[in-house]
Tab-separated table of C-alpha atoms in Angstrom:
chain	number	residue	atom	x	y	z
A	21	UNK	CA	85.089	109.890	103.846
A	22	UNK	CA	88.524	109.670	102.789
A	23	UNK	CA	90.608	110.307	99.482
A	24	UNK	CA	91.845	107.045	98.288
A	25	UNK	CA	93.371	106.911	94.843
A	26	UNK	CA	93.019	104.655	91.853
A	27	UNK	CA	96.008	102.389	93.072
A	28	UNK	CA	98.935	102.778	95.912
A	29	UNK	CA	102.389	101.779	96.296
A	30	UNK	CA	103.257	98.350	98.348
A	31	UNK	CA	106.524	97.676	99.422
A	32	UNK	CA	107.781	94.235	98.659
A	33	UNK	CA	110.956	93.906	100.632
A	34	UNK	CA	108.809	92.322	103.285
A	35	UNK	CA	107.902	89.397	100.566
A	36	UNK	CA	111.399	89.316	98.662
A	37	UNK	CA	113.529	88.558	102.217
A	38	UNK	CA	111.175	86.390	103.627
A	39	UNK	CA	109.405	88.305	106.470
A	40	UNK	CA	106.255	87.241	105.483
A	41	UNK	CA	106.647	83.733	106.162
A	42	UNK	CA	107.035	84.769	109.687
A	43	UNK	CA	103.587	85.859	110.026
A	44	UNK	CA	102.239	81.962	110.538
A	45	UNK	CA	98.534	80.861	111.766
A	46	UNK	CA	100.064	79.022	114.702
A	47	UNK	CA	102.387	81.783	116.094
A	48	UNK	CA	99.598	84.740	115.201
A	49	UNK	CA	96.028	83.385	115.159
A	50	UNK	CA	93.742	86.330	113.859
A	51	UNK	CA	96.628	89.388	114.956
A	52	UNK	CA	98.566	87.726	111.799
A	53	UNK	CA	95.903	88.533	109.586
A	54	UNK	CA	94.804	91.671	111.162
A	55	UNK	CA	98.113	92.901	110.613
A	56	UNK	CA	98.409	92.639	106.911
A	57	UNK	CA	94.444	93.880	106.513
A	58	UNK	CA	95.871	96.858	108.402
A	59	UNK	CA	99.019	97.342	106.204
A	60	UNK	CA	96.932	97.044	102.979
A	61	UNK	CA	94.885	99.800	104.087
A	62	UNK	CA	97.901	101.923	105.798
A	63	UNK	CA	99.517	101.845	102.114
A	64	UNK	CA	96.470	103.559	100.766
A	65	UNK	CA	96.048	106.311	103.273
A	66	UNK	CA	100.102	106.737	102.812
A	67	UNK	CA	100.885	110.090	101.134
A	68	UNK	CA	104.315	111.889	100.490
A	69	UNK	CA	105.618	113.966	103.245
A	70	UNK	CA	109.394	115.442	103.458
A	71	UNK	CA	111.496	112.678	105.283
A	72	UNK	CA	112.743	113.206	108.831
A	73	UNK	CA	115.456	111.610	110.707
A	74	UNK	CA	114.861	107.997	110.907
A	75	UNK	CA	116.186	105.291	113.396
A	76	UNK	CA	119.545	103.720	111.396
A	77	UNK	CA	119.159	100.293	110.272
A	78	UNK	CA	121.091	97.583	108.604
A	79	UNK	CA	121.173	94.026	106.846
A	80	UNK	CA	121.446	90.859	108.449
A	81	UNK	CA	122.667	87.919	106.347
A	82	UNK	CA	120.948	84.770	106.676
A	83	UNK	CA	118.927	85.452	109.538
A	84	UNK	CA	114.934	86.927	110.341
A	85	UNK	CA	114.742	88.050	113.207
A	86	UNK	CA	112.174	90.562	115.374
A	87	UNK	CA	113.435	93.870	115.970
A	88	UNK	CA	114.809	94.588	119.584
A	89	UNK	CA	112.085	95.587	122.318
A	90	UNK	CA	113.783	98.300	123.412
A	91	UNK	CA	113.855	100.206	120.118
A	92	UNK	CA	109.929	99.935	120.199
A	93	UNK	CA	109.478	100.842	124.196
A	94	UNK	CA	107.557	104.067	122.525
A	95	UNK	CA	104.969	102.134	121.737
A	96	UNK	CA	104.074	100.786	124.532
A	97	UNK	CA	101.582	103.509	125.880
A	98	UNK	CA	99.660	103.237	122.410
A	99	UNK	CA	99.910	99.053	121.624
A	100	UNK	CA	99.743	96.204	123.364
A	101	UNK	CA	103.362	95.349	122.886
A	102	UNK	CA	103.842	91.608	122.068
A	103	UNK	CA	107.038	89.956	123.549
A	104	UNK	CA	109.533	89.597	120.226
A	105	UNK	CA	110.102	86.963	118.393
A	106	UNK	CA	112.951	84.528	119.179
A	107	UNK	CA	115.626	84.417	115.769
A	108	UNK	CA	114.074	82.505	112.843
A	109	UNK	CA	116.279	81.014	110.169
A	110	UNK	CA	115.523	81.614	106.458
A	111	UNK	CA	117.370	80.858	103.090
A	112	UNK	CA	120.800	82.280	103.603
A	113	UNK	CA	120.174	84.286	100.470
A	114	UNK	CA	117.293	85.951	102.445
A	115	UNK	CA	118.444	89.497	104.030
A	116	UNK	CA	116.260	91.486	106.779
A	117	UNK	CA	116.261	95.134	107.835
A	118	UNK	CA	116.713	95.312	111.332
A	119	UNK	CA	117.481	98.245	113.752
A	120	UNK	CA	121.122	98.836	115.037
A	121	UNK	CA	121.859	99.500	118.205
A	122	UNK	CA	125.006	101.898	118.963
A	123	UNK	CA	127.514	100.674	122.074
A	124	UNK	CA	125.273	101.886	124.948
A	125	UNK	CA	122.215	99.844	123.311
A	126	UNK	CA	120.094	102.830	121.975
A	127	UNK	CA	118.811	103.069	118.577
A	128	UNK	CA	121.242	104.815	116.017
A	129	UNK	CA	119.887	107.672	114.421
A	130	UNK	CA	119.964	108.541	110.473
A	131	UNK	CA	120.118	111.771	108.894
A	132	UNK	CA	118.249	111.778	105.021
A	133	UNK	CA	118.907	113.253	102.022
A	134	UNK	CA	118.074	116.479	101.382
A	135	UNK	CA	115.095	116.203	98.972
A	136	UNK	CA	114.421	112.936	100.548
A	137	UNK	CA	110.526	111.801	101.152
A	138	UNK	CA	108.548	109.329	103.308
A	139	UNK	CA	105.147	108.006	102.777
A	140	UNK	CA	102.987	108.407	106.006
A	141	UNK	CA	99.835	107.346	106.728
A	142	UNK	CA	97.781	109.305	109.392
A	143	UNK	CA	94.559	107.183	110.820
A	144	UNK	CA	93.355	107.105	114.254
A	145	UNK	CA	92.302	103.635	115.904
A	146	UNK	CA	88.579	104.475	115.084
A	147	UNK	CA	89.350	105.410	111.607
A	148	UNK	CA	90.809	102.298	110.986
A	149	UNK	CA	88.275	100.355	112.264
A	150	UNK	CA	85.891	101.869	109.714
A	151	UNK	CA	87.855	100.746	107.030
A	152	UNK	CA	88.553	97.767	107.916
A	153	UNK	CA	85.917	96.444	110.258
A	154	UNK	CA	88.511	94.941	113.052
A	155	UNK	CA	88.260	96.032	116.535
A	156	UNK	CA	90.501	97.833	118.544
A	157	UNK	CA	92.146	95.189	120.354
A	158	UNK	CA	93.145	93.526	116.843
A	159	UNK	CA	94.281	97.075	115.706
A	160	UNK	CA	96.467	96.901	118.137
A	161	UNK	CA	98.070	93.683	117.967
A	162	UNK	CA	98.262	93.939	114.235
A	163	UNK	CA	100.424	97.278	114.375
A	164	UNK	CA	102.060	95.623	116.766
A	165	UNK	CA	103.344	92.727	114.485
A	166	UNK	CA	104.270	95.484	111.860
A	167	UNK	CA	105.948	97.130	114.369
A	168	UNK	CA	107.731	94.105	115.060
A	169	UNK	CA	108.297	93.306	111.684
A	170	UNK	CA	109.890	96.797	110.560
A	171	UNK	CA	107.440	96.721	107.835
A	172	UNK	CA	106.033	100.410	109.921
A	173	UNK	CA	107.538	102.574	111.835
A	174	UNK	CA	105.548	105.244	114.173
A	175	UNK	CA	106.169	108.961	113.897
A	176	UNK	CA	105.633	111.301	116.099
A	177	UNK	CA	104.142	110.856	119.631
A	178	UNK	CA	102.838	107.729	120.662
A	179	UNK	CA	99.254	108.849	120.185
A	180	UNK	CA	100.071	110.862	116.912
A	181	UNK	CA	98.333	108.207	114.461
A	182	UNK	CA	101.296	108.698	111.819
A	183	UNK	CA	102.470	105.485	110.426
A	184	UNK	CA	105.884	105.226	107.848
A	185	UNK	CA	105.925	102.718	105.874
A	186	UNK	CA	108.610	101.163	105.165
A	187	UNK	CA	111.168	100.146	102.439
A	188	UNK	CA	109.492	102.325	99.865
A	189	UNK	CA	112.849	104.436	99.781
A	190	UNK	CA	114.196	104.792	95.990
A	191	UNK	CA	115.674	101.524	94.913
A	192	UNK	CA	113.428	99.385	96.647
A	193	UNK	CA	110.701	97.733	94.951
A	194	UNK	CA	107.218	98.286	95.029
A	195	UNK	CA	103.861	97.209	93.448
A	196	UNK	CA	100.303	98.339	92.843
A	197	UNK	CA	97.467	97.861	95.168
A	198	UNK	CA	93.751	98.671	94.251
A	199	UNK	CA	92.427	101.050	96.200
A	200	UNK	CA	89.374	103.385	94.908
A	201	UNK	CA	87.484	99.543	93.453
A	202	UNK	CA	87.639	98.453	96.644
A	203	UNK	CA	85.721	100.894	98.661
A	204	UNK	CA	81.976	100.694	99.574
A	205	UNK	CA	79.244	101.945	98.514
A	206	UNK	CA	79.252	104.990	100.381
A	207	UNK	CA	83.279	104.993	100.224
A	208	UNK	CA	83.247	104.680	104.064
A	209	UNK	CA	85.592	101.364	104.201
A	210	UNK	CA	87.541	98.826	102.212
A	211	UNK	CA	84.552	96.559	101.909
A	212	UNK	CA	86.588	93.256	101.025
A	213	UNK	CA	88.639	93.876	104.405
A	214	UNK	CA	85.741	94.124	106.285
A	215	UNK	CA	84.378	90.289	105.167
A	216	UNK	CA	87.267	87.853	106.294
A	217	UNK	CA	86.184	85.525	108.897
A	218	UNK	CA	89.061	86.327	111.294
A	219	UNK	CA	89.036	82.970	113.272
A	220	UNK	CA	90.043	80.885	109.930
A	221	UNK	CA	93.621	79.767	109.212
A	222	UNK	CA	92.668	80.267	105.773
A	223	UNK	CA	91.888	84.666	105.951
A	224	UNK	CA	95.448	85.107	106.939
A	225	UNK	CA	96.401	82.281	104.057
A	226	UNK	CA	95.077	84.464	101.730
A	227	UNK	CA	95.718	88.050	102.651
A	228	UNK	CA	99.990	86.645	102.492
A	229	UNK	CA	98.758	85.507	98.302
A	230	UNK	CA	96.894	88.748	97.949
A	231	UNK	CA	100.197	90.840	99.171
A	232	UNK	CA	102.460	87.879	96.976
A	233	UNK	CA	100.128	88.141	93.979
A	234	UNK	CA	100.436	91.812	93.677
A	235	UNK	CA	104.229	91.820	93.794
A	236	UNK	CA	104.677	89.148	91.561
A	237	UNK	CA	102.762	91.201	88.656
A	238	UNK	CA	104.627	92.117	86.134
A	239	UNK	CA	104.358	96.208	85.604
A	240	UNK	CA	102.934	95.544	81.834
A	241	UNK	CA	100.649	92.517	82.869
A	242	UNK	CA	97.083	92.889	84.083
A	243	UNK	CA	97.100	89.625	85.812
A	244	UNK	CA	100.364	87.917	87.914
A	245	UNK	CA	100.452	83.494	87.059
A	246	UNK	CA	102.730	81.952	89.789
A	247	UNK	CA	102.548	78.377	90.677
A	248	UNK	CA	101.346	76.796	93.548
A	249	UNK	CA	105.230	75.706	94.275
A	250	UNK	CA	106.645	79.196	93.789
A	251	UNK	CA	103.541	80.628	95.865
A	252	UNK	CA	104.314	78.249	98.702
A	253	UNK	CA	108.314	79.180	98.399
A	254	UNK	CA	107.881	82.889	98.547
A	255	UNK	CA	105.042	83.378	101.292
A	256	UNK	CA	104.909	79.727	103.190
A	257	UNK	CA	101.083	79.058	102.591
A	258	UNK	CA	101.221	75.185	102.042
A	259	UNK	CA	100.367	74.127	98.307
A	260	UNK	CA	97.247	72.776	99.659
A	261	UNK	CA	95.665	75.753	101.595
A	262	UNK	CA	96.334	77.800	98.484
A	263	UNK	CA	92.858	76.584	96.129
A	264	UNK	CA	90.803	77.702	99.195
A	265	UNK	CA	92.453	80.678	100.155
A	266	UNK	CA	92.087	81.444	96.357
A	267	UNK	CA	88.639	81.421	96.671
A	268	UNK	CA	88.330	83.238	99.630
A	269	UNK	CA	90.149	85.822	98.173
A	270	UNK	CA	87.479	86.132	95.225
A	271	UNK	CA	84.067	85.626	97.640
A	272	UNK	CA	85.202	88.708	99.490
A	273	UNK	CA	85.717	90.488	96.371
A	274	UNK	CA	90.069	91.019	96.837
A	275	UNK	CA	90.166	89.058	93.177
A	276	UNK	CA	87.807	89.710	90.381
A	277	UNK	CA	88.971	86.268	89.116
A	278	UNK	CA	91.824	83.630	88.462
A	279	UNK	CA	91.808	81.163	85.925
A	280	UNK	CA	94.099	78.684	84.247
A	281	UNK	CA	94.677	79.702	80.938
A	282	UNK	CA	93.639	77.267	77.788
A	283	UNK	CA	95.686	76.098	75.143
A	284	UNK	CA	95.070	78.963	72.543
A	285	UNK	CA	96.084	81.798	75.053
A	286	UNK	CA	99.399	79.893	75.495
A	287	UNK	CA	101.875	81.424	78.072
A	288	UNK	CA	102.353	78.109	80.034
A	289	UNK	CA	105.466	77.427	82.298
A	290	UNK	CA	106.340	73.775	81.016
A	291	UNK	CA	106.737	72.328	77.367
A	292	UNK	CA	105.335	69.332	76.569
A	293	UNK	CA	101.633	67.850	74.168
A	294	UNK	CA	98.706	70.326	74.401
A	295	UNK	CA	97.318	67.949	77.011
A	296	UNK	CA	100.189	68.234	79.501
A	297	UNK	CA	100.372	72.059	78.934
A	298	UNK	CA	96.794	72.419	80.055
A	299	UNK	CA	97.319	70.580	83.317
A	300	UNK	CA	101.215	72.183	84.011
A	301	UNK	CA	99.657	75.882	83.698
A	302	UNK	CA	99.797	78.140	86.281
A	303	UNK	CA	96.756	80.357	87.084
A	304	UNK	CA	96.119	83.885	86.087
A	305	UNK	CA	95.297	86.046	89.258
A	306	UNK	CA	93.411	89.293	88.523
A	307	UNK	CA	93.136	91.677	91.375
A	308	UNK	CA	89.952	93.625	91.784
A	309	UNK	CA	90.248	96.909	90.263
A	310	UNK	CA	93.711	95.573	87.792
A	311	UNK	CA	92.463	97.845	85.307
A	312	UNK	CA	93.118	100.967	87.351
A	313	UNK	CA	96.995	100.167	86.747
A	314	UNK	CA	96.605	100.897	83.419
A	315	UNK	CA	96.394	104.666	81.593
A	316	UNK	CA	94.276	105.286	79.045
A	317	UNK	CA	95.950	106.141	75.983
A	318	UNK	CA	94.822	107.680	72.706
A	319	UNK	CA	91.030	106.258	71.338
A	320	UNK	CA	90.714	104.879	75.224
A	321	UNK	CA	92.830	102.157	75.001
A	322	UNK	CA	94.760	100.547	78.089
A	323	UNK	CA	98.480	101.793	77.798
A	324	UNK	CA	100.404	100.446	80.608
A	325	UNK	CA	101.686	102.451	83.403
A	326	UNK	CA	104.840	101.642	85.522
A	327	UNK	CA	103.927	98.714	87.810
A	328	UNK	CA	106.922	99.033	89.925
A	329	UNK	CA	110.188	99.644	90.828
């Protein structure tokens, strides 16, 4: 049994410069899924640790692209190393951390702050099964992709089990993920991870809106209401996978509910009659366990908490 906490930190640089559209159904079957199940539980076994010295990395304009394969050649006794991805284009206002290689092609290495911290998850391959129910070979190729992805980065020796995670460095954003409501019964694994079908299109559809929804919350907000258009733009799940993916989402027990607001709670996106409000409304998407985001304040009532950063 493990100590998970009320809620955890998720980066959401991944989301904001477009890496998650790379993880695609096509290109990644189930590993594309696998991965994020793995990173949502990997941010809630993260805890604070003093930082060490990290590999250097930098921006790239206008281009996503997969991390050099030499850079991750340390991997290779512990993952099934996937060939990288070739460039992808993106929006040119779309950035991505990538690691910089010095003049005789090896990896640049940062110094940090004094002071400075990391978050670092420690789970061994059987641990993570537990919690999430997938087997080894899918733990494998879904560190692999996060690997790939710079959203992790391994510490230690290759068999160490210490994961960084990444871009949760001061003045990067972050949001709140559930953790302690979504635990079984005998707090042994993250029981909605454990239910996706991994061989539908649709389980890796909706783990990219769970990841979106939760960084699209606003910190004072119990519930996040994009559209289906801005949902598509910012994570790449077509506009008409989204109602079933929704609904996955909320059989396996990731959302408590979503609905589309009526007329009297108001908050819609469009003007327009009452009629045409109704229809143009976005839905509100309540993550299991949202109220653990809140505090309670004096006489037990919700006050918020900082949402993110």
């Amino acid at each position: 049994m493990m100590h998970i906490r009320p809620w955890s930190r998720m980066p959401t640089q991944w989301i904001a410069d477009g890496r998650i559209k790379l993880l695609t159904w096509k290109e990644d079957k189930a590993a594309g899924t696998a991965a994020l199940v793995l990173f949502v539980a990997l941010c809630h076994l993260a805890v604070e640790r003093a930082a060490l010295p990290r590999v250097q990395t930098r921006r790239v304009p206008g281009t996503v692209r997969s991390a050099p394969a030499r850079v991750f050649s340390q991997y290779a006794a512990h993952l099934q190393t996937m060939p990288p991805r070739p460039p992808v284009p993106v929006q040119p206002e779309h950035g991505f951390v990538q690691a910089a290689l010095d003049a005789s092609g090896l990896a640049a290495i940062e110094e940090r702050p004094e002071g400075a911290v990391d978050y670092i998850a420690h789970a061994s391959y059987d641990q993570l099964g537990h919690l999430t129910g997938l087997s080894r070979k899918l733990i494998a190729a879904g560190l692999t992709l996060l690997v790939q992805q710079l959203m992790i980065e391994r510490v230690g020796s290759a068999r160490s089990g210490d994961y960084r995670i990444q871009d949760l460095e001061p003045g990067y954003r972050w949001a709140k993920l559930p953790g302690q409501a979504l635990l079984s019964a005998g707090r042994t694994s993250f029981e909605p991870l454990t239910r996706f079908d991994l061989r539908s299109k649709y389980a890796l559809a909706a783990m990219k809106l769970y990841c979106y929804y939760a960084s699209a919350r606003d910190s004072s907000t119990a519930y996040s209401h994009p559209s289906f258009e801005t949902s598509f733009e910012r994570t790449g799940v077509a506009e008409r996978d989204i109602p079933r993916a929704n609904s996955l989402l909320l059989s396996v027990g990731l959302l408590a509910m979503y609905h589309r607001p009526s007329f009297a709670e108001g908050d819609y996106e469009d003007g327009g009659d009452e009629e045409g409000m109704a229809i143009l409304s976005a839905n509100r998407y309540y993550m299991t366990g949202y109220k653990s985001f809140f505090a309670k304040g004096r006489g037990g009532r919700p006050a918020a908490a900082q949402g993110s950063t």
